[in-house]
Structures are given as structure tokens and as C-alpha cells.
Short mmCIF file of C-alpha atoms and ligand atoms in Angstrom, two decimals:
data_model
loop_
_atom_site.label_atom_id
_atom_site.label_comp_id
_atom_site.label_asym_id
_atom_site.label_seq_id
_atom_site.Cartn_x
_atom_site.Cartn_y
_atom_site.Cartn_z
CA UNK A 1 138.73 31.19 125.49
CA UNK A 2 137.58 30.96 128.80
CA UNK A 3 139.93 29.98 131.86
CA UNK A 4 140.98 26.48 132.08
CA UNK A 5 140.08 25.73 136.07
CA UNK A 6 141.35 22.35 137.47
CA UNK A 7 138.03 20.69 138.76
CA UNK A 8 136.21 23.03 137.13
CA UNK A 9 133.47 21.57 135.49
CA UNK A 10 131.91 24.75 133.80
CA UNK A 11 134.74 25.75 131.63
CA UNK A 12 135.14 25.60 127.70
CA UNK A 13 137.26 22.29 126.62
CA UNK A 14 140.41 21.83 126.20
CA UNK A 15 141.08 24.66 124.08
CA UNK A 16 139.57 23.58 120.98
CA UNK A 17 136.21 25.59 119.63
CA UNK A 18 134.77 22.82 118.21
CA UNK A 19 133.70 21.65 121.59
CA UNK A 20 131.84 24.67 123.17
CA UNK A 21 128.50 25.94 125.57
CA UNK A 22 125.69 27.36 123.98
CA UNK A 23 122.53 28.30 126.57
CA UNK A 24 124.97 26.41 129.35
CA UNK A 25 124.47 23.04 126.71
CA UNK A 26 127.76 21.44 125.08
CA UNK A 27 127.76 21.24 121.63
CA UNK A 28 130.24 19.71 118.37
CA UNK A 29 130.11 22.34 116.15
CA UNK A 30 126.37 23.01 115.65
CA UNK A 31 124.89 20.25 117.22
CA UNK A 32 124.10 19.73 121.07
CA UNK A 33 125.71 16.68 122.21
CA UNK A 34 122.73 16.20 124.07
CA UNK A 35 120.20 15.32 120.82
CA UNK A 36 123.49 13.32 119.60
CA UNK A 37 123.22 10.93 122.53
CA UNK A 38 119.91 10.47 122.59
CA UNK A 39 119.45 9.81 118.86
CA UNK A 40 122.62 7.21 118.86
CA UNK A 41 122.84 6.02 122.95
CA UNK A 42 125.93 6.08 124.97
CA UNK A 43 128.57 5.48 125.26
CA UNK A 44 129.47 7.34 122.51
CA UNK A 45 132.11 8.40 121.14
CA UNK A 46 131.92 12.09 118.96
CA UNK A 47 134.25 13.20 116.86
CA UNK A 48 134.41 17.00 115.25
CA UNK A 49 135.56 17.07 111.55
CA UNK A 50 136.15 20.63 111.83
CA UNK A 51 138.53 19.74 114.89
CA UNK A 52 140.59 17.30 113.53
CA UNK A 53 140.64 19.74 110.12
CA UNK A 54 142.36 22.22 112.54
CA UNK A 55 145.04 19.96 114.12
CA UNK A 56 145.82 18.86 110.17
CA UNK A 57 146.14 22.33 109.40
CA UNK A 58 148.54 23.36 111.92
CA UNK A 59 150.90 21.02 110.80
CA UNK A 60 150.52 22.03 106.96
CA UNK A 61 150.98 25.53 108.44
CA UNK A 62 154.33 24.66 109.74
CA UNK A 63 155.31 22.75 106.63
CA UNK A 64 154.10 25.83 104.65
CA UNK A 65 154.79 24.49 101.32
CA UNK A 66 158.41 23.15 101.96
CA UNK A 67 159.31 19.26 101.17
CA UNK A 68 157.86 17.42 104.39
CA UNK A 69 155.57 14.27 104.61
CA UNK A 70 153.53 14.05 107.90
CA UNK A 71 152.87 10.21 108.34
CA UNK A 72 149.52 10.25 110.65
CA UNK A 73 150.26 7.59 113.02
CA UNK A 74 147.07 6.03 112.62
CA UNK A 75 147.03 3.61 115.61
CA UNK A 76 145.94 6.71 117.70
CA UNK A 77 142.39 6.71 116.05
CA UNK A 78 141.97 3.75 112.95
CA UNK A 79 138.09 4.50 112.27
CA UNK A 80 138.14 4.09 108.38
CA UNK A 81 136.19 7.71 107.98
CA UNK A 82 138.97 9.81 110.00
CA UNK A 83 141.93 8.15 107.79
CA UNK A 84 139.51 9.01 104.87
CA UNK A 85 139.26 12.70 105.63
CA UNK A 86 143.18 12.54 106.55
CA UNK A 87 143.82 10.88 102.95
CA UNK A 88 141.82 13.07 101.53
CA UNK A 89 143.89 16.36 103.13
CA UNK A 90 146.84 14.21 101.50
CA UNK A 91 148.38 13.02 104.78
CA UNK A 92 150.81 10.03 104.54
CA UNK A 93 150.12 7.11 107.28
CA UNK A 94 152.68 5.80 109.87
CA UNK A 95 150.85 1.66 110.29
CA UNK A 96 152.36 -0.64 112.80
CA UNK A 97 150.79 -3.86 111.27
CA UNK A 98 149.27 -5.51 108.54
CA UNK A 99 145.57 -4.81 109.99
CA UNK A 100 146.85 -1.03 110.00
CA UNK A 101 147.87 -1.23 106.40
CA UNK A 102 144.98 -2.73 105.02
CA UNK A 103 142.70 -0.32 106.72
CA UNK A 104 144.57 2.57 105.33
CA UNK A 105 144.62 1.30 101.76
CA UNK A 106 140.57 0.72 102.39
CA UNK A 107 140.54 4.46 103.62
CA UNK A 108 142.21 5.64 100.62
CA UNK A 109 145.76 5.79 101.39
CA UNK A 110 148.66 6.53 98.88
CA UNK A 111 150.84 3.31 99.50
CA UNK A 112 153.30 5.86 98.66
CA UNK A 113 153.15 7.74 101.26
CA UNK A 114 153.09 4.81 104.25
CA UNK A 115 155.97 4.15 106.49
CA UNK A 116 155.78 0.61 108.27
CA UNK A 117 157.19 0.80 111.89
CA UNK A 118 156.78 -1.45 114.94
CA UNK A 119 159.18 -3.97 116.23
CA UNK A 120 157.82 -7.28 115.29
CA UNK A 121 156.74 -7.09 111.87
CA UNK A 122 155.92 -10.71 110.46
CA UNK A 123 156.31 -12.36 107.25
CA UNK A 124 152.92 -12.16 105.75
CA UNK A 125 153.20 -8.11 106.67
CA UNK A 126 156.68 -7.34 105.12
CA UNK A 127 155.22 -8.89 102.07
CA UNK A 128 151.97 -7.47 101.35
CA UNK A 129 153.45 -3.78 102.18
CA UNK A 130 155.97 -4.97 99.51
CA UNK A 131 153.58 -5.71 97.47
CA UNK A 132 151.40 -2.49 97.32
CA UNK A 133 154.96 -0.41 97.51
CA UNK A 134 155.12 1.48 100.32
CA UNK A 135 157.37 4.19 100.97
CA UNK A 136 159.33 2.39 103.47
CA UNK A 137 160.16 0.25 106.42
CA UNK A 138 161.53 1.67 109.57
CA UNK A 139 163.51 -1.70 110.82
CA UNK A 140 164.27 -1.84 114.26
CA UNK A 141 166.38 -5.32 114.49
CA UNK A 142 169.33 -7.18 112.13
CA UNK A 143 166.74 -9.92 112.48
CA UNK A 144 163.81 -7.73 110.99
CA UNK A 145 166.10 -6.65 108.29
CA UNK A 146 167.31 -10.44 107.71
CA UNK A 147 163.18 -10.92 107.60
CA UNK A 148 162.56 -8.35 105.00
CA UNK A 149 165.75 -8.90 102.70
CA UNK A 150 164.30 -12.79 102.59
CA UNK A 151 161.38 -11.68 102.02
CA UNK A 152 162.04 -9.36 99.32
CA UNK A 153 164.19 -11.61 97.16
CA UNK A 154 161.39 -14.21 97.05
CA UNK A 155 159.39 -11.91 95.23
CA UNK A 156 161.96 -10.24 93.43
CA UNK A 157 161.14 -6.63 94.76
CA UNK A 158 163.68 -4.53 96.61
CA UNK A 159 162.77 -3.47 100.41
CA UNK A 160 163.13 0.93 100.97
CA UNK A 161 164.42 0.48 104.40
CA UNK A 162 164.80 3.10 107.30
CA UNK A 163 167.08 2.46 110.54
CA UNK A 164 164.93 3.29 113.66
CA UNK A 165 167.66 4.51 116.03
CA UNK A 166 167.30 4.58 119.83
CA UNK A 167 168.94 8.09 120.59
CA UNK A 168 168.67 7.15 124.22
CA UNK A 169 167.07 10.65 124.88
CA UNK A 170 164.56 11.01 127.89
CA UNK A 171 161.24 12.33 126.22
CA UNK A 172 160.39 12.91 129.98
CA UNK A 173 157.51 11.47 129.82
CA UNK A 174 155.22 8.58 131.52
CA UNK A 175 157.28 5.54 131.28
CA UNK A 176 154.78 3.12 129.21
CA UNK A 177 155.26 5.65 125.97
CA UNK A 178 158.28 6.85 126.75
CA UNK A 179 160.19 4.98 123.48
CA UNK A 180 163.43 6.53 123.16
CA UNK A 181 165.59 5.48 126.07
CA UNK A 182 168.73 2.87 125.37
CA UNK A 183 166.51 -0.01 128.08
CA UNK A 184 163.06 -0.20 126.17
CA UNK A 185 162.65 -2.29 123.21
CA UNK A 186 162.53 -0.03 120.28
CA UNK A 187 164.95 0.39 117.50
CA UNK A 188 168.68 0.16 117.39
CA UNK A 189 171.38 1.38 119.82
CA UNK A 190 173.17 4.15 118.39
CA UNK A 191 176.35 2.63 118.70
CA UNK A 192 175.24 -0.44 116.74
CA UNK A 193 173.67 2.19 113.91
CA UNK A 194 176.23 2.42 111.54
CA UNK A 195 177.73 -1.45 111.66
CA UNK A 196 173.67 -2.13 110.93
CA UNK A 197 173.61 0.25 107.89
CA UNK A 198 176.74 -1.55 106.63
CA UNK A 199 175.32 -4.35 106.86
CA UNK A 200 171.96 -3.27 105.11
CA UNK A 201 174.19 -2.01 102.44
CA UNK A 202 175.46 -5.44 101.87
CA UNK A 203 171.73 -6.65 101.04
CA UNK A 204 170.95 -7.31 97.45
CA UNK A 205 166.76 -6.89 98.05
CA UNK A 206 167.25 -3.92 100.61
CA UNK A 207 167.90 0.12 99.69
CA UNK A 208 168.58 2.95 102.32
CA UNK A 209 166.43 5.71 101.64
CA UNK A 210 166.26 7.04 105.42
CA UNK A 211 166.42 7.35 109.59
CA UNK A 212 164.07 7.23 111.71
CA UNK A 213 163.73 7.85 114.98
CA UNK A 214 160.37 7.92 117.66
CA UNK A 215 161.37 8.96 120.89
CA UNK A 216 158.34 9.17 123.03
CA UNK A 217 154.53 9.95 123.08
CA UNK A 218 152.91 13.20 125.25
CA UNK A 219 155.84 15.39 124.83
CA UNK A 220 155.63 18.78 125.85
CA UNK A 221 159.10 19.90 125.62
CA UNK A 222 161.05 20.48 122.61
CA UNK A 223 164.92 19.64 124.05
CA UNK A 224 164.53 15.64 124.08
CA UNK A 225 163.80 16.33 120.25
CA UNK A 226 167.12 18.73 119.70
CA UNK A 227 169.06 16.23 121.45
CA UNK A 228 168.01 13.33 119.30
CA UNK A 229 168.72 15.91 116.58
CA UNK A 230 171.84 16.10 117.15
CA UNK A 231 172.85 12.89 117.45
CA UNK A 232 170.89 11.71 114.41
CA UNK A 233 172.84 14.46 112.14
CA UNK A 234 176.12 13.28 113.83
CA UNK A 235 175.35 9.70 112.40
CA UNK A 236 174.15 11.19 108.96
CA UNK A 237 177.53 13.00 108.54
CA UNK A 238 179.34 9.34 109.57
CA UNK A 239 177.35 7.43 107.16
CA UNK A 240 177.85 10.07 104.32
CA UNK A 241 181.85 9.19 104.80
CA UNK A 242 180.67 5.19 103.80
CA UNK A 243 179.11 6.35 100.71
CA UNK A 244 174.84 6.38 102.46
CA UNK A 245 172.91 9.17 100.56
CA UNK A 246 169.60 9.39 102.65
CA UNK A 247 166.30 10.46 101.18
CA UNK A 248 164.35 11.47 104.47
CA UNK A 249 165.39 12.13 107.68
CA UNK A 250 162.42 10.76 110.15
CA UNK A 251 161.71 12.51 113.49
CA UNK A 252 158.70 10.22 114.80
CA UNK A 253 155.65 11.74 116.18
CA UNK A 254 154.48 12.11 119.99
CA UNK A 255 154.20 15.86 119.96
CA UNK A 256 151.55 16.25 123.12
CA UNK A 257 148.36 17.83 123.90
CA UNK A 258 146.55 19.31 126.55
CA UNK A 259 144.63 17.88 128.74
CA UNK A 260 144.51 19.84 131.37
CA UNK A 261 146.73 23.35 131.34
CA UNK A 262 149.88 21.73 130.01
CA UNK A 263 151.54 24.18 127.10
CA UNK A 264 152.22 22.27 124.22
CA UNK A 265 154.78 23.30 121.52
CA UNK A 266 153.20 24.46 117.88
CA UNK A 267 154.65 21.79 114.83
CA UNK A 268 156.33 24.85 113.79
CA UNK A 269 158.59 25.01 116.70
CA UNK A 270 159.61 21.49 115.84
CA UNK A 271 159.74 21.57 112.33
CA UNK A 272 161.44 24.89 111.06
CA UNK A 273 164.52 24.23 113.41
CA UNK A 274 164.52 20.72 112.33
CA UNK A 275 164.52 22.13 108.58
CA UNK A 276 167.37 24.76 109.04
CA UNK A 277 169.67 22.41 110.84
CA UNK A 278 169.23 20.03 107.99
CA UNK A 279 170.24 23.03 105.98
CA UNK A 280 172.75 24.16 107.66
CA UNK A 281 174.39 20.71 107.74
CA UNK A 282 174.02 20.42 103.86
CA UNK A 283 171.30 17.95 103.70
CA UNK A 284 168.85 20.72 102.03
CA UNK A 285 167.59 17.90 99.70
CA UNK A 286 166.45 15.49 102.78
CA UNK A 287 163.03 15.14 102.71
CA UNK A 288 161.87 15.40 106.26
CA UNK A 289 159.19 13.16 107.71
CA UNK A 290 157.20 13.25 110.81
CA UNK A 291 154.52 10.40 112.29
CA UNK A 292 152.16 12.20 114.83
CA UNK A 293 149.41 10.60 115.81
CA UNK A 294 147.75 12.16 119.33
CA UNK A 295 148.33 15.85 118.34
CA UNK A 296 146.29 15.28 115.23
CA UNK A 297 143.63 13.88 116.44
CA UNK A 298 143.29 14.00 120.54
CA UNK A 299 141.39 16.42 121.58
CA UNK A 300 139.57 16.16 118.19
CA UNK A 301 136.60 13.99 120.30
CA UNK A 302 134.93 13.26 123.29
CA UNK A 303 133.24 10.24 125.30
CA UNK A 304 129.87 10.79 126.26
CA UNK A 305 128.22 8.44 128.87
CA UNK A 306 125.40 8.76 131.09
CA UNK A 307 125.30 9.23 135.24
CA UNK A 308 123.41 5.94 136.09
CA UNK A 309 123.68 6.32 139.77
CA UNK A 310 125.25 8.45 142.11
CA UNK A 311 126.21 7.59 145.35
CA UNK A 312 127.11 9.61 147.76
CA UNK A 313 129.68 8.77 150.52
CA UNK A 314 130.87 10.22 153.75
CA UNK A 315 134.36 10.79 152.60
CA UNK A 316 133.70 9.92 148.90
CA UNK A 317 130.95 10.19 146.43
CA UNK A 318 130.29 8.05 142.82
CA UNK A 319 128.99 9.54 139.58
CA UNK A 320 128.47 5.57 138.14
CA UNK A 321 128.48 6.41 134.00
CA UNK A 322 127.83 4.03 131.44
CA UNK A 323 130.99 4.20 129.86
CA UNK A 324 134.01 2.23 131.69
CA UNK A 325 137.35 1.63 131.55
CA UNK A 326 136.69 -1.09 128.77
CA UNK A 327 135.74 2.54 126.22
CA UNK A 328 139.01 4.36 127.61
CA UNK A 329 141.38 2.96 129.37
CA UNK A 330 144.03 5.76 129.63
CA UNK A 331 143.07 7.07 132.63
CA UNK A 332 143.43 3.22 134.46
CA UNK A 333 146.07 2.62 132.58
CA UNK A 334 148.72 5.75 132.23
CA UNK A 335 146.58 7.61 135.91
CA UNK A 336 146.35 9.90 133.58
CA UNK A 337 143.69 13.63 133.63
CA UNK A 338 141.15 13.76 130.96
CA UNK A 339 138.35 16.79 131.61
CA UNK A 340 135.20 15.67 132.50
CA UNK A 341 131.99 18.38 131.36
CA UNK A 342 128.36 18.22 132.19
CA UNK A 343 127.04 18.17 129.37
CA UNK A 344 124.11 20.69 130.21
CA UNK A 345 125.37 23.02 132.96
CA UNK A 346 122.81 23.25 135.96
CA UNK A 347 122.56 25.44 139.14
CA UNK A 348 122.46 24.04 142.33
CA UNK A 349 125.07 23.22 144.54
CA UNK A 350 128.18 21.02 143.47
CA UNK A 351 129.44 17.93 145.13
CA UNK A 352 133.08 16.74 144.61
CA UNK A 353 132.31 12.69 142.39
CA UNK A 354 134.80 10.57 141.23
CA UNK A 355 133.33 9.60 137.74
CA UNK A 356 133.76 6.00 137.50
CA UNK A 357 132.47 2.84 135.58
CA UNK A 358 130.34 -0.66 136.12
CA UNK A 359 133.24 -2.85 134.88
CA UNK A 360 134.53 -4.90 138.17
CA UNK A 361 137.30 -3.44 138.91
CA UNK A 362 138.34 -0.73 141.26
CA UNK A 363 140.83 0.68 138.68
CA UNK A 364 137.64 1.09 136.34
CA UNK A 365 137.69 5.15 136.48
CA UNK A 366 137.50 7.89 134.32
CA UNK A 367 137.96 11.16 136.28
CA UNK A 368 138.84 11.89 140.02
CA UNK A 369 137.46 14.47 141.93
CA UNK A 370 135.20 16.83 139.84
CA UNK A 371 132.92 19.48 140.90
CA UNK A 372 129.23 18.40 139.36
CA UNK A 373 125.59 19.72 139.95
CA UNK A 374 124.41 16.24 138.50
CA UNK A 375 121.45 14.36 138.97
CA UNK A 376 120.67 10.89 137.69
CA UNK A 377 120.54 10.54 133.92
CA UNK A 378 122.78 13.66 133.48
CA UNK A 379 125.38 13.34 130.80
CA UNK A 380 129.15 13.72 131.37
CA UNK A 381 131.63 14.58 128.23
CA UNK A 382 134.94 12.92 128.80
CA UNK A 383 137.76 15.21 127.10
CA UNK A 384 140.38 14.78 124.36
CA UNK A 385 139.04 10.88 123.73
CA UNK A 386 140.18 11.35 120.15
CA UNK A 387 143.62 9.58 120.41
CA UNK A 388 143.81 6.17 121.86
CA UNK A 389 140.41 6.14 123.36
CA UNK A 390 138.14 3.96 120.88
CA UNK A 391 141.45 1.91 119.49
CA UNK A 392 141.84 0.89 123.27
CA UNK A 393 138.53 -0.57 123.84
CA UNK A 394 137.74 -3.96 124.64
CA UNK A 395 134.82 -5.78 125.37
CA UNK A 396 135.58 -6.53 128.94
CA UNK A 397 132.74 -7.13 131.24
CA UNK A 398 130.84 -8.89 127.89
CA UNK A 399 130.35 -4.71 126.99
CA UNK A 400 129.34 -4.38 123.59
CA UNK A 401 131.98 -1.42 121.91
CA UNK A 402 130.91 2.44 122.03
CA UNK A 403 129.17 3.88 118.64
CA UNK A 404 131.09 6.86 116.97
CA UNK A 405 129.97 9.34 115.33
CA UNK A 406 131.83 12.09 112.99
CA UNK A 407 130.03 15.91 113.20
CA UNK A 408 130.45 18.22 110.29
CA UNK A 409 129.02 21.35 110.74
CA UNK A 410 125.30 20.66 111.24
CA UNK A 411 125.55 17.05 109.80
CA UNK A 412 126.52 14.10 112.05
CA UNK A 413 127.65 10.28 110.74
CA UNK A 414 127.70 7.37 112.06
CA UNK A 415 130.93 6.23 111.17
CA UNK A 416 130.98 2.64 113.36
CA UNK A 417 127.63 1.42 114.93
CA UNK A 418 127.21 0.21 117.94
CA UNK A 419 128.12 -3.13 118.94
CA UNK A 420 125.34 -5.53 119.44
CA UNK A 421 125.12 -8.21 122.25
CA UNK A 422 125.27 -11.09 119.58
CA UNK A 423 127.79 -9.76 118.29
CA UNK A 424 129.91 -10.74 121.50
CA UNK A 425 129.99 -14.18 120.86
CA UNK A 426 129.42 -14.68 117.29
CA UNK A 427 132.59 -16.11 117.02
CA UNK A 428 132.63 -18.47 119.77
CA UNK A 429 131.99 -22.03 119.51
CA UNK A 430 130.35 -24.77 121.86
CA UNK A 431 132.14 -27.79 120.87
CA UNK A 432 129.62 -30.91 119.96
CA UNK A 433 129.84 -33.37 122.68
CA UNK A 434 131.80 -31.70 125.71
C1 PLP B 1 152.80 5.67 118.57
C2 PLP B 1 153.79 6.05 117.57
C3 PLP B 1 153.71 7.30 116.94
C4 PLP B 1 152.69 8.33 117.31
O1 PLP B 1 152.90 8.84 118.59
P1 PLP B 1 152.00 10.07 119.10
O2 PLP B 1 152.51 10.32 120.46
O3 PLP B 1 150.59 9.62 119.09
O4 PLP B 1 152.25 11.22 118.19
C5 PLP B 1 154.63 7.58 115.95
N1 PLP B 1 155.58 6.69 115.59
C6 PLP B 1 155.69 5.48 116.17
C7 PLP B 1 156.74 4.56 115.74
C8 PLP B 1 154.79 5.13 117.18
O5 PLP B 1 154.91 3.92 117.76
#
């Protein structure tokens, strides 16, 4: 691998091989991104298989064999054909809605193997996941599990319920996905937890099979998850006192990634100390479950858009792409770094361009101050896209949604067209006589 320089626009991505220079031209495995954006347009999203096969296999090569269920969190990237090849590797799916769930049953999903988080699940949802028999329901109110034992008994089916704690850890990371902390809205306070799993025990339509816990998203340190390990064992060894037998223990997802040069842990180095100090507490028979979603699949794709014009400033100058803010918001919306590649490498001298969008707004950006020998028409690769970039998008401006398109070796798919103009307003009415 090749040095990761800050600003650098030359350098190999973001540590995964998938994305690599051939003859000073980026390429997705064996195809130049190039002939992929001129075939399908751009913006365009382009995701590796071979990529995402990688990030699935680190995390089988941490679970090496032993009794663990890794839950994709599939709200980082929903596209039917990536939960496909995820279903197919026998993943498990972490959904947050009723959308999410019927996707992943479309993609092939083992309703078995589905956990059904998120803090305001309705009616309609509890029921159909009910329904299909999922593994389980990570409740994060006494309201929610009111909801779900009502629920339940009207269709005569009993509820496999999960607690989502709040260990009130800091996950130190940016605020808006930062989960775990006793002032945001997720899950229950841990000094509430056991009253609440009295309680569920009371229900005649509810079982507890498990604890959960998220605790934040972009984490690149393992102590917030020890010290929500700690506490969550402390509870297990109060609630085996009442008589609660758990089935899984839950530890959430948000693992990070890099963007830029930050060191990320392997899944090993959170999931064999998570297994021995299950052991060593005696709950060898827990099943433990995780529910990443950005480390599988973030820096598994890129954003390709084209330099439309560039103008160049006194004390600032524009590379204006055709993808905006409305394709990828995280950099507006966390001022977060993704890298930012020419996609054909060019001599000739570089000029510092803030790579930005047409969507009105000044906050419409995508990268800051990045060293380019661009001309008009050049292409720019925006980095790890994979997670939270397409599932983001909006059609603001009237912007017709980004293609995608899955790479497999020397094969590419469309695996969502393009959005049409029509298809902007198709379901918008004029009323008759206004
Ligand atoms: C978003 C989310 C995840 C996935 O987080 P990542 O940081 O993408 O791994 C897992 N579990 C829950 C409950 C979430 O809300």
C-alpha cells in the first residue's frame, strides 16, 4: 500500500485494493472507472463485490467458527443486490423499520436471523416482523414493550424481546451518532434495566431471549466498548439472581473505518475479548450478536461525478461536480473527510479546489482543499461512499437519484438505474379546479 497523504490526491484509496491505479487510471477491480461512467453517467455510485466480500470476511475471521450472529445493519447501504450477496454469505440483518424488513426478506433474508431495533417502532411493524418470526426485538421503551405485548396477544404469537440498555458510555465520537450516552434518546437507562425486565417478565405474549446495547457509530477505540461490557455483564449477573436466562448478549455495531489515516480496530479485537469475558463470567452458552453496518460496507464504494466547471478564485478556487450534497450528505452534514481521487492522474501543476456541488446551498460540499491537476470534464472519485452515502440521498434541487452499479471482477451490474426526470413528480398531483 502506498502512503496515505492528507490532500494528496495521487495516492491508493483508503486502504482497500479493490479501488486501485493502473497506467495512473482508477479502477474497481478490473474495470476503469472511467469506461464505467461513461457507459452509465454520473453521478454514480460503484460498488466492489470483492470489497464488501473482504469486510464480510474479516468479521467471519474473527468469529472463526464460534457461536456469533453478525446482524448487518442494513440502513448503512439497503440496495436489494448488496443484502443479497450479504444473505447469501449467511449474514443476519439488524432493520430499523418495516421498509427495512421487507427489503431484507425481498433480498433473501433468514427472518431468523433479523433483529428489529429503532425507537419508534409502530403497530403495523411489530406485527408483520411477528408475523414472518424474527429473531427478536431490541425494545427501547415500557411503552414499545406495552406496544408489542398488545400486539402479540392479538395474534396469539409470543414477542422474543431484547432490552436495549443505554450504558451511558462516551463512544467519543461526533455527537449526531454518538447513541450511547444517558441524554440521547436511545434505549433504557441502566438503572431502570432491571425493574423493565421485571416487568417484561410479567408479559404473557413477551419472552427474554437477550440485551442489547448500540453505543455509537465511527468508533475507533475499543474502551467505550469494555466499559459498556462491563456494565452489561454486571446487569446479566443481577438478572440471573431473578430467575432471566439470556440467549444472546448484543453488542451493537458502529465499529469505524478510515477515511483518512484513522487506525481502526480489527472485529477480532472486539469480539474474542467480548467472547472470553462471557466465558469467564459463565455465560459460555450466550450466543453473542453484533449489528455493524459502516465497517461492512464503507469503504466498499465510491461516488463518481464529473468537474463541470472550475473556477478559480484569488483566495479560493471551485471544482463544481455533478454530484451534490443531495448524493452524500455526510460531509454537510457530520463536516466530515471523505478522499477525493482524480480519476485519471495527469501532470501539470496542481491547484488547491474545494470540490463542491450545484445544489443552492453553501453547505453543498464534498471535499475541502485538495490538490488536483483537473481540467473541465475530469472525473473525481469520492471515497468510502459505501455506508450512508446512497441511503442519504434525496432529490433536493428536483435532482433525479445517482445510478449504482455493483463490479465483480470484470463484470459490472446495474443494481438501481438512474432516476429519471418524470420520475420526480410522478406522484404529485394538480388538484382539478385550484
Ligand atoms: C446505525 C446502527 C447500527 C450500525 O452502526 P454502524 O456504525 O454503521 O456500524 C447498529 N445498530 C443500531 C441500533 C443502529 O442504529
Amino acid at each position: 500500500m502506498q502512503n496515505h497523504l492528507a490532500n494528496s490526491t495521487d495516492r491508493s484509496p483508503v486502504g482497500v485494493p479493490h479501488f486501485h491505479y493502473s497506467d495512473n487510471a482508477l479502477y474497481v477491480e478490473q474495470l476503469a472507472v472511467k469506461a464505467l461512467a461513461e457507459q452509465h453517467g454520473t453521478p454514480l455510485y460503484i460498488y466492489s463485490k470483492a470489497a464488501l466480500k473482504a469486510a464480510w470476511d474479516r468479521y467471519q475471521e474473527a468469529v472463526d467458527g464460534r457461536d456469533v450472529l453478525v446482524c448487518y445493519a442494513m440502513k448503512a447501504n439497503s440496495n436489494l443486490a448488496i443484502l443479497n450477496l450479504f444473505a447469501q454469505w449467511g449474514a443476519g440483518f439488524d432493520i430499523v423499520s418495516g421498509g427495512e424488513l421487507a427489503r431484507a426478506l425481498k433480498a433473501g433474508a433468514d427472518p431468523q436471523k433479523i433483529i428489529f431495533s429503532g425507537v419508534g417502532k409502530q403497530a403495523w411493524e411489530i406485527k408483520k416482523a411477528l408475523e414472518v418470526g424474527i429473531k427478536c426485538f431490541n425494545v427501547e421503551s415500557i411503552p414499545e414493550l406495552t406496544l408489542i405485548q398488545e400486539v402479540a396477544s392479538a395474534i396469539d404469537k409470543k414477542a422474543p424481546i431484547s432490552l436495549r440498555i443505554n450504558p451511558d458510555v462516551d463512544a467519543k465520537t461526533h455527537p449526531y451518532i454518538s447513541t450511547g450516552l444517558k441524554d440521547n434518546k436511545f434505549g433504557i437507562a441502566m438503572e431502570d434495566a432491571l425493574a423493565t425486565y421485571e416487568h417484561a417478565m410479567t408479559l404473557s405474549h413477551v419472552e427474554i431471549v437477550g440485551l442489547d446495547c448500540h453505543i455509537g457509530s465511527q468508533i475507533t477505540e475499543l474502551a467505550p466498548y469494555q466499559d459498556a461490557l462491563a456494565r452489561l455483564l454486571a446487569l446479566m449477573d443481577q438478572l440471573k439472581t431473578k430467575g432471566i436466562q439470556l440467549k444472546h448478549l448484543d453488542i451493537g455495531g458502529g465499529l469505524g473505518i478510515r477515511y483518512l489515516d484513522e487506525q481502526v480496530p480489527h472485529p477480532r479485537d472486539l469480539i474474542n475479548p467480548t467472547l472470553e469475558a462471557l466465558q469467564a463470567r459463565g455465560y459460555a452458552e450466550v450466543q453473542l450478536a453484533l449489528e455493524p453496518g459502516r465497517s461492512l460496507v464503507g469503504n466498499s464504494g465510491i461516488l463518481v461525478s464529473e468537474v463541470l466547471f472550475l473556477k478559480q478564485g484569488e483566495s479560493k478556487s471551485f471544482a463544481i461536480v455533478d454530484a451534490a450534497m443531495n448524493d452524500l450528505l455526510r460531509p454537510t452534514l457530520y463536516d466530515v473527510y471523505h478522499g477525493a481521487l482524480a480519476v485519471e492522474l495527469k501532470a501539470g501543476d496542481k491547484r488547491r479546489y474545494d470540490v463542491v456541488g450545484p445544489v443552492c446551498e453553501s453547505g453543498d460540499w464534498l471535499a475541502k482543499d485538495r490538490d488536483f491537476a483537473i481540467e473541465p470534464s475530469a472525473l473525481i472519485a469520492i471515497e468510502s461512499a459505501g455506508a450512508y452515502g446512497f441511503v442519504m440521498s434525496s432529490q433536493y434541487n428536483s435532482r433525479p437519484r445517482a445510478a449504482e452499479v455493483l463490479v465483480d471482477g470484470d463484470k459490472s451490474y446495474v443494481i438501481r438505474r438512474r432516476e429519471t426526470i418524470e420520475e420526480l413528480f410522478e406522484h404529485e398531483t394538480i388538484p382539478d379546479g385550484i
